[in-house]
Short mmCIF file of C-alpha atoms in Angstrom, two decimals:
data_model
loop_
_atom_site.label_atom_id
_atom_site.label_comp_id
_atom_site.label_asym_id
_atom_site.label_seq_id
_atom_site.Cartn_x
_atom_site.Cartn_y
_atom_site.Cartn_z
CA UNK R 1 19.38 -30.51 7.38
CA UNK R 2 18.67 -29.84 3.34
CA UNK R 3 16.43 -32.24 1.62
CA UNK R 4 16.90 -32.81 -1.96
CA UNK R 5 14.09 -31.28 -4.59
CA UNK R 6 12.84 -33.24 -7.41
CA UNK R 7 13.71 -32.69 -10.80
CA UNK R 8 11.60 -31.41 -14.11
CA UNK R 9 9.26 -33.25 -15.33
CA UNK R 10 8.61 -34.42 -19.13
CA UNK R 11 6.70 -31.68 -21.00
CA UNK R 12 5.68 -27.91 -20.20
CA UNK R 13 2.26 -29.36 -19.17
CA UNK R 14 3.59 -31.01 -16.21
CA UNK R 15 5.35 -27.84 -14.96
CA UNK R 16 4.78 -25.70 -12.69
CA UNK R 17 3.81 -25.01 -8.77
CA UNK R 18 0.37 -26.04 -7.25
CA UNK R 19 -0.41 -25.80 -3.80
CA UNK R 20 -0.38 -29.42 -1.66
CA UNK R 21 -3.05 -30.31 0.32
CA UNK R 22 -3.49 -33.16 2.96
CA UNK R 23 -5.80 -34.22 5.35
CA UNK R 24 -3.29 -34.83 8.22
CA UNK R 25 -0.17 -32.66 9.06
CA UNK R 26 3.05 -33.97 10.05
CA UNK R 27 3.26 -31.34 12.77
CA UNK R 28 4.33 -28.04 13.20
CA UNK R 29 7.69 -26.92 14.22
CA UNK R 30 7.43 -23.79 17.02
CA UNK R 31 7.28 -20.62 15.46
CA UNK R 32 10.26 -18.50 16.63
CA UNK R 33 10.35 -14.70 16.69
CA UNK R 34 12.25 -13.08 14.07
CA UNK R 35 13.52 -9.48 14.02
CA UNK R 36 13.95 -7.03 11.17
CA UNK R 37 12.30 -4.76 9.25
CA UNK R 38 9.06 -5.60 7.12
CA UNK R 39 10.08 -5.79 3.99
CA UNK R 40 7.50 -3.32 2.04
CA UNK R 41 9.06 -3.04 -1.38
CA UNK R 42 8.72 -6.89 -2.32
CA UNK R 43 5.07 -7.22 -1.00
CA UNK R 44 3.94 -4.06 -2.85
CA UNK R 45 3.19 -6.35 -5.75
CA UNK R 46 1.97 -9.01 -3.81
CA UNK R 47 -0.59 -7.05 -1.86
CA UNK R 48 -2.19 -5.24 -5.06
CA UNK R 49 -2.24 -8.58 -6.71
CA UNK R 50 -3.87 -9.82 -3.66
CA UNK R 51 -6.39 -6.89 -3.66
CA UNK R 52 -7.51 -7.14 -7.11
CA UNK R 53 -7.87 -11.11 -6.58
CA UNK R 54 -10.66 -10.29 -3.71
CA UNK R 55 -12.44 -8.10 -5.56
CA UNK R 56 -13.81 -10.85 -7.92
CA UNK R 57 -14.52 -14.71 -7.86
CA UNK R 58 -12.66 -14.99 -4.72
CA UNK R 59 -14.16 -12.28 -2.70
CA UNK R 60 -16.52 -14.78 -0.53
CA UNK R 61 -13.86 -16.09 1.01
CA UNK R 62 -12.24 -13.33 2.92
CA UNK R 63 -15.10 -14.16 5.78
CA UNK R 64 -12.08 -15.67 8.12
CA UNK R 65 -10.20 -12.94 9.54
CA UNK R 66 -7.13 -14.05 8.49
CA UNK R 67 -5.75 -12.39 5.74
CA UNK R 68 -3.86 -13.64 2.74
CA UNK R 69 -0.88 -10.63 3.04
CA UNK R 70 -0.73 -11.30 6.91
CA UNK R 71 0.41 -14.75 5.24
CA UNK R 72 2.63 -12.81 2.49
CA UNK R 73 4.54 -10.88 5.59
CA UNK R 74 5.43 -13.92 7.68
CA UNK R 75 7.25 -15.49 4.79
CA UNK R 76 9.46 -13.17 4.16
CA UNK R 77 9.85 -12.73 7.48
CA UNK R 78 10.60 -16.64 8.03
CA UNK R 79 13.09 -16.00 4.90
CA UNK R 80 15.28 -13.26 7.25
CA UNK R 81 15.39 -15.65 10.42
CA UNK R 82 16.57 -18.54 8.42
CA UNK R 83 18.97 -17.12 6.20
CA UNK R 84 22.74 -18.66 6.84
CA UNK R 85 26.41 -17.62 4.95
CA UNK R 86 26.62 -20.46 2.57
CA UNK R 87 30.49 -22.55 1.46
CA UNK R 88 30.74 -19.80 -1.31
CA UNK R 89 29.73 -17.09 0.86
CA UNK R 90 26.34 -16.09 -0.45
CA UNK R 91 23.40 -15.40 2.15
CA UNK R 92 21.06 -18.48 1.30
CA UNK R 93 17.84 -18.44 2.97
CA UNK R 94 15.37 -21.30 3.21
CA UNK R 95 13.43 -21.49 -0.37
CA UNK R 96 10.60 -24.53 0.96
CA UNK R 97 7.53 -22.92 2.88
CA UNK R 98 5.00 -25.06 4.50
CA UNK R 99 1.91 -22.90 5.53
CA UNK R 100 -0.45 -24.22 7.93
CA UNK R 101 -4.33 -23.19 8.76
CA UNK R 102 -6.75 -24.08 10.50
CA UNK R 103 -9.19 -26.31 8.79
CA UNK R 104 -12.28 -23.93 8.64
CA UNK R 105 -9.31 -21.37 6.85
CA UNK R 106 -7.97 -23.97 4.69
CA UNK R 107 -11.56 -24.81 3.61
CA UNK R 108 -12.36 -21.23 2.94
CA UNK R 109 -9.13 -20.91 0.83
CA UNK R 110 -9.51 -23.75 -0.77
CA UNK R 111 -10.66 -22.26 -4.43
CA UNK R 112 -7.47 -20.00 -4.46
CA UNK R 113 -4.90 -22.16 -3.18
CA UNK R 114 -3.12 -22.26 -6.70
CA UNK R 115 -3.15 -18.00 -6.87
CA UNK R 116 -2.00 -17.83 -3.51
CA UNK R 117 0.75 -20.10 -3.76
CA UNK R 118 2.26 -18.48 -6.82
CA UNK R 119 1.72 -14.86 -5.24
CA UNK R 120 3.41 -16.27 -2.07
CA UNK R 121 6.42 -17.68 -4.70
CA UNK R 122 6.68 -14.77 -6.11
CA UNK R 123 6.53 -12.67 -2.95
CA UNK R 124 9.91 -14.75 -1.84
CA UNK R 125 11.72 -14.11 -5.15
CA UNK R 126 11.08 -10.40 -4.87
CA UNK R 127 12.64 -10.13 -1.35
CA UNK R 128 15.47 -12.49 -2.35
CA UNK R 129 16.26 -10.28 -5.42
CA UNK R 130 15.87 -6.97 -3.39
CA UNK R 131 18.01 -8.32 -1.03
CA UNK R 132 20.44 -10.07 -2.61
CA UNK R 133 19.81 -13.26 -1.29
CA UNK R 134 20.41 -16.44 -2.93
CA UNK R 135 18.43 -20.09 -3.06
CA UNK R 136 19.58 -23.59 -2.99
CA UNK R 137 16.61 -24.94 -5.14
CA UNK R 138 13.43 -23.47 -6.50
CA UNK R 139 11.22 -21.60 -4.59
CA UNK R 140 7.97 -24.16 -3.36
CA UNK R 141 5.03 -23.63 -0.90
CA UNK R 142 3.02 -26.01 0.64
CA UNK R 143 -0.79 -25.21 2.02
CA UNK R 144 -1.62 -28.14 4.61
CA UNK R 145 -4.35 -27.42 7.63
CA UNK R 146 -3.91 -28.32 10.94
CA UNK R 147 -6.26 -29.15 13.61
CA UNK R 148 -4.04 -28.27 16.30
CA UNK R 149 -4.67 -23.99 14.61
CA UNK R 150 -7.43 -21.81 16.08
CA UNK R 151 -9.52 -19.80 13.03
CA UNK R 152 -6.99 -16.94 11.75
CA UNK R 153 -4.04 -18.49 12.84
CA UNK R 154 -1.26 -19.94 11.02
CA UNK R 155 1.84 -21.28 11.33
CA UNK R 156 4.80 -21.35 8.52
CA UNK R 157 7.72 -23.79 8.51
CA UNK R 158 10.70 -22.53 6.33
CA UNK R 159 12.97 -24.78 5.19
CA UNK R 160 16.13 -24.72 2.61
CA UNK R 161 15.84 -27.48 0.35
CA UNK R 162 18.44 -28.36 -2.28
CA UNK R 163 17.80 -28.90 -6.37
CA UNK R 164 18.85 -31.96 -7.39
CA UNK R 165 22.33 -32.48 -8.32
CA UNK R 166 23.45 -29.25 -5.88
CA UNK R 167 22.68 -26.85 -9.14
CA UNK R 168 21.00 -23.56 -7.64
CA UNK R 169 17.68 -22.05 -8.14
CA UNK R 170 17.00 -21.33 -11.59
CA UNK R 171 13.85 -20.69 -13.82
CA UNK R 172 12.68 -19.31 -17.01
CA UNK R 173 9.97 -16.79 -17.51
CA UNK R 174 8.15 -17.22 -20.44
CA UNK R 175 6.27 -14.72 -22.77
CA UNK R 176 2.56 -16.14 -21.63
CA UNK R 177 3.97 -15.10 -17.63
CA UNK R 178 4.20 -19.18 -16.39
CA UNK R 179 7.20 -19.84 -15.21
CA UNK R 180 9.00 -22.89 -15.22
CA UNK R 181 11.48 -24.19 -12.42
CA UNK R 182 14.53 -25.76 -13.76
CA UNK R 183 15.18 -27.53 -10.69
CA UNK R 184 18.65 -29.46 -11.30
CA UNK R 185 17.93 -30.87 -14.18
CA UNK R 186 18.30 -30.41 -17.66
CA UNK R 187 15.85 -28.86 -19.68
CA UNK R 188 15.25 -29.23 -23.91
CA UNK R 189 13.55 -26.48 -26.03
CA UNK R 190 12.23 -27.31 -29.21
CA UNK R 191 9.74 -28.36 -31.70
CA UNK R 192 9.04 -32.07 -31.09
CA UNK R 193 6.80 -33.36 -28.11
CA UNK R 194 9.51 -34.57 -26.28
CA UNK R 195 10.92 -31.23 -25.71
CA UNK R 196 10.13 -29.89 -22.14
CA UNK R 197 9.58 -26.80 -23.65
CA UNK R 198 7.53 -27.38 -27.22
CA UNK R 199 7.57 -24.10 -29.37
CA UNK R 200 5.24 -24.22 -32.22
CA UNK R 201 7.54 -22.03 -34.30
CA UNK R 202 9.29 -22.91 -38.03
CA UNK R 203 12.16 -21.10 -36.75
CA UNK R 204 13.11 -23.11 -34.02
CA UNK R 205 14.93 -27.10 -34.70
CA UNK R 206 13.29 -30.35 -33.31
CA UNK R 207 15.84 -30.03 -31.14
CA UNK R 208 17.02 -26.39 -30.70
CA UNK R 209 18.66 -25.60 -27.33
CA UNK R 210 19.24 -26.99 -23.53
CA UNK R 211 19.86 -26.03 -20.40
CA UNK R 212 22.03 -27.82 -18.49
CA UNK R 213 22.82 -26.98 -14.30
CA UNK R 214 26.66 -25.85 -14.24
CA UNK R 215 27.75 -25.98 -10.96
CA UNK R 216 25.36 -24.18 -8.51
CA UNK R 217 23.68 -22.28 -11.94
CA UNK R 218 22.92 -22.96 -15.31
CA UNK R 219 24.80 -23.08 -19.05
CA UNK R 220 22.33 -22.63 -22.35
CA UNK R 221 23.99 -24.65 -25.41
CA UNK R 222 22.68 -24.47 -28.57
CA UNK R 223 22.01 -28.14 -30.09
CA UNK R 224 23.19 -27.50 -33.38
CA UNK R 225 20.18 -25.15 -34.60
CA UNK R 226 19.37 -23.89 -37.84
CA UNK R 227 18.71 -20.28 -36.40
CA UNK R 228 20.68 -20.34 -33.45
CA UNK R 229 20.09 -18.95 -29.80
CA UNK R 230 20.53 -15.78 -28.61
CA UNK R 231 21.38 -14.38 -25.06
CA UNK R 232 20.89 -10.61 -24.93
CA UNK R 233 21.05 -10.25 -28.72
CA UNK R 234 23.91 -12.11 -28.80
CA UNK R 235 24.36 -15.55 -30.72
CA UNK R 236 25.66 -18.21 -28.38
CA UNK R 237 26.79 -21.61 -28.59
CA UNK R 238 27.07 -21.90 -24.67
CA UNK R 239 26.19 -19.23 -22.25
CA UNK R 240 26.43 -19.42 -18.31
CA UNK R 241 23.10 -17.98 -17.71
CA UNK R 242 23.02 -14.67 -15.27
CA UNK R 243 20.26 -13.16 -13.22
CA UNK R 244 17.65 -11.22 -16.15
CA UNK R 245 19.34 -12.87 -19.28
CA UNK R 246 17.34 -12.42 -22.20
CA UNK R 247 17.32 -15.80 -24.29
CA UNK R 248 16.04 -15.70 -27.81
CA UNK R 249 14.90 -19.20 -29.33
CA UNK R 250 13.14 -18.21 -32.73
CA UNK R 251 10.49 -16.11 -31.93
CA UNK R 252 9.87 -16.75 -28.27
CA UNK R 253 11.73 -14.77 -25.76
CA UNK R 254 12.35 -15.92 -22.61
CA UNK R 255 13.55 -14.52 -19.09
CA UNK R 256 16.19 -16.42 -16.85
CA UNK R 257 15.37 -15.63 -13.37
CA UNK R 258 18.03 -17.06 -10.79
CA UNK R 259 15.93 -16.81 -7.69
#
């Protein structure tokens, strides 16, 4: 069954993905065994990002024998056995990944819970690209221990949870490399603070641009700006974003990513 995702939340600030940690589990579902091959090109990245984390602050950790691209390869994994032939035909696959570990692993991890979950993000949105594989909502992972795990075990539980409002997974990559998760909801870029994107730029408005979900994806309209918006060097006045869109909003460029 699909849970619903929350939505964005009020400024820039508050966006993002950090890892959750609790002190009990709710369980763990049996891990079943999933065929296919390992999917090399989208963990390519991952692992070299992984290597060059270990090699600095983080390098004490990697006592446990439990590695953090051991972690990487389940996932995607996980992501093949779960996918499913959604009503328009797409192959979804689940997008919400609980990881469990064993408390002396989850302790050891514990400083680079925030690096591993966005590797592990981005990991999934690699495969889903290379694959062609499509997400209800945005792409979230969970880091909980368990006392019922051994040291260098772990468990994952994939599930697909929906954005609010049914829109699809959508997110914008922005010049400084955060990304932000649209989530369902609809999302204002402008000067003022109340903008959930605030660019300190005279040539955007107070006001400049949304974007709304459309369906299961997402529409950019301009707001009536002084400059405009631009999608692939193109002015717009609404634009039904696509996968690698280019949007221009003064100075700042921005990626749409729809995975």
């Amino acid at each position: 069954m699909r849970r619903l995702a929350g939505g964005v939340g009020q400024s820039l600030r508050l966006l993002g993905l950090e890892a959750v940690h609790v002190d009990r589990p709710t369980g763990l579902r049996p891990r079943k065994p999933v065929a296919g091959r390992l999917p090399i090109v989208a963990l390519s990245g991952f692992e070299k990002r992984l290597e060059s984390l270990v090699e600095g602050t983080f390098a004490r950790v990697f006592r446990s024998s439990l590695r953090p691209v051991e972690i990487g390869r389940r996932l995607v994994r996980e992501m093949d056995g779960g996918r499913t032939v959604g009503v328009s035909g797409r192959t979804e696959v689940p997008n919400h990944f609980v990881v469990w570990l064993s408390p002396a692993d989850d302790a050891q991890f514990e400083e680079m819970h925030s690096a591993l979950v966005r590797e592990l993000c981005d990991a999934a949105r690699e495969y889903a690209r290379e694959e062609s594989f499509s997400f209800v909502g945005p792409v979230q992972v969970e880091i909980q221990p368990s006392d019922k795990l051994r040291t260098g075990a772990f468990a994952i539980e994939a599930t697909l949870v929906e954005a609010s409002g049914g829109a699809g997974a959508g997110s914008l990559l922005l010049p400084t490399g955060q990304r932000v998760s649209l989530s369902g909801s609809t999302v204002t870029i402008g000067r003022l603070l109340d903008c959930n994107i605030q660019l300190h730029d005279p040539n955007v408005s107070r006001h400049h641009a949304e974007i709304r979900p459309s369906g299961d994806g997402y529409v950019l309209a301009d707001l009536g700006s002084t400059n405009g918006s631009r999608v692939n060097g193109m002015r717009v006045g609404q634009h039904l974003l696509a996968e690698g869109d280019e949007i221009l909003i003064g100075n700042t460029k921005m990626i749409f990513e729809a995975s």
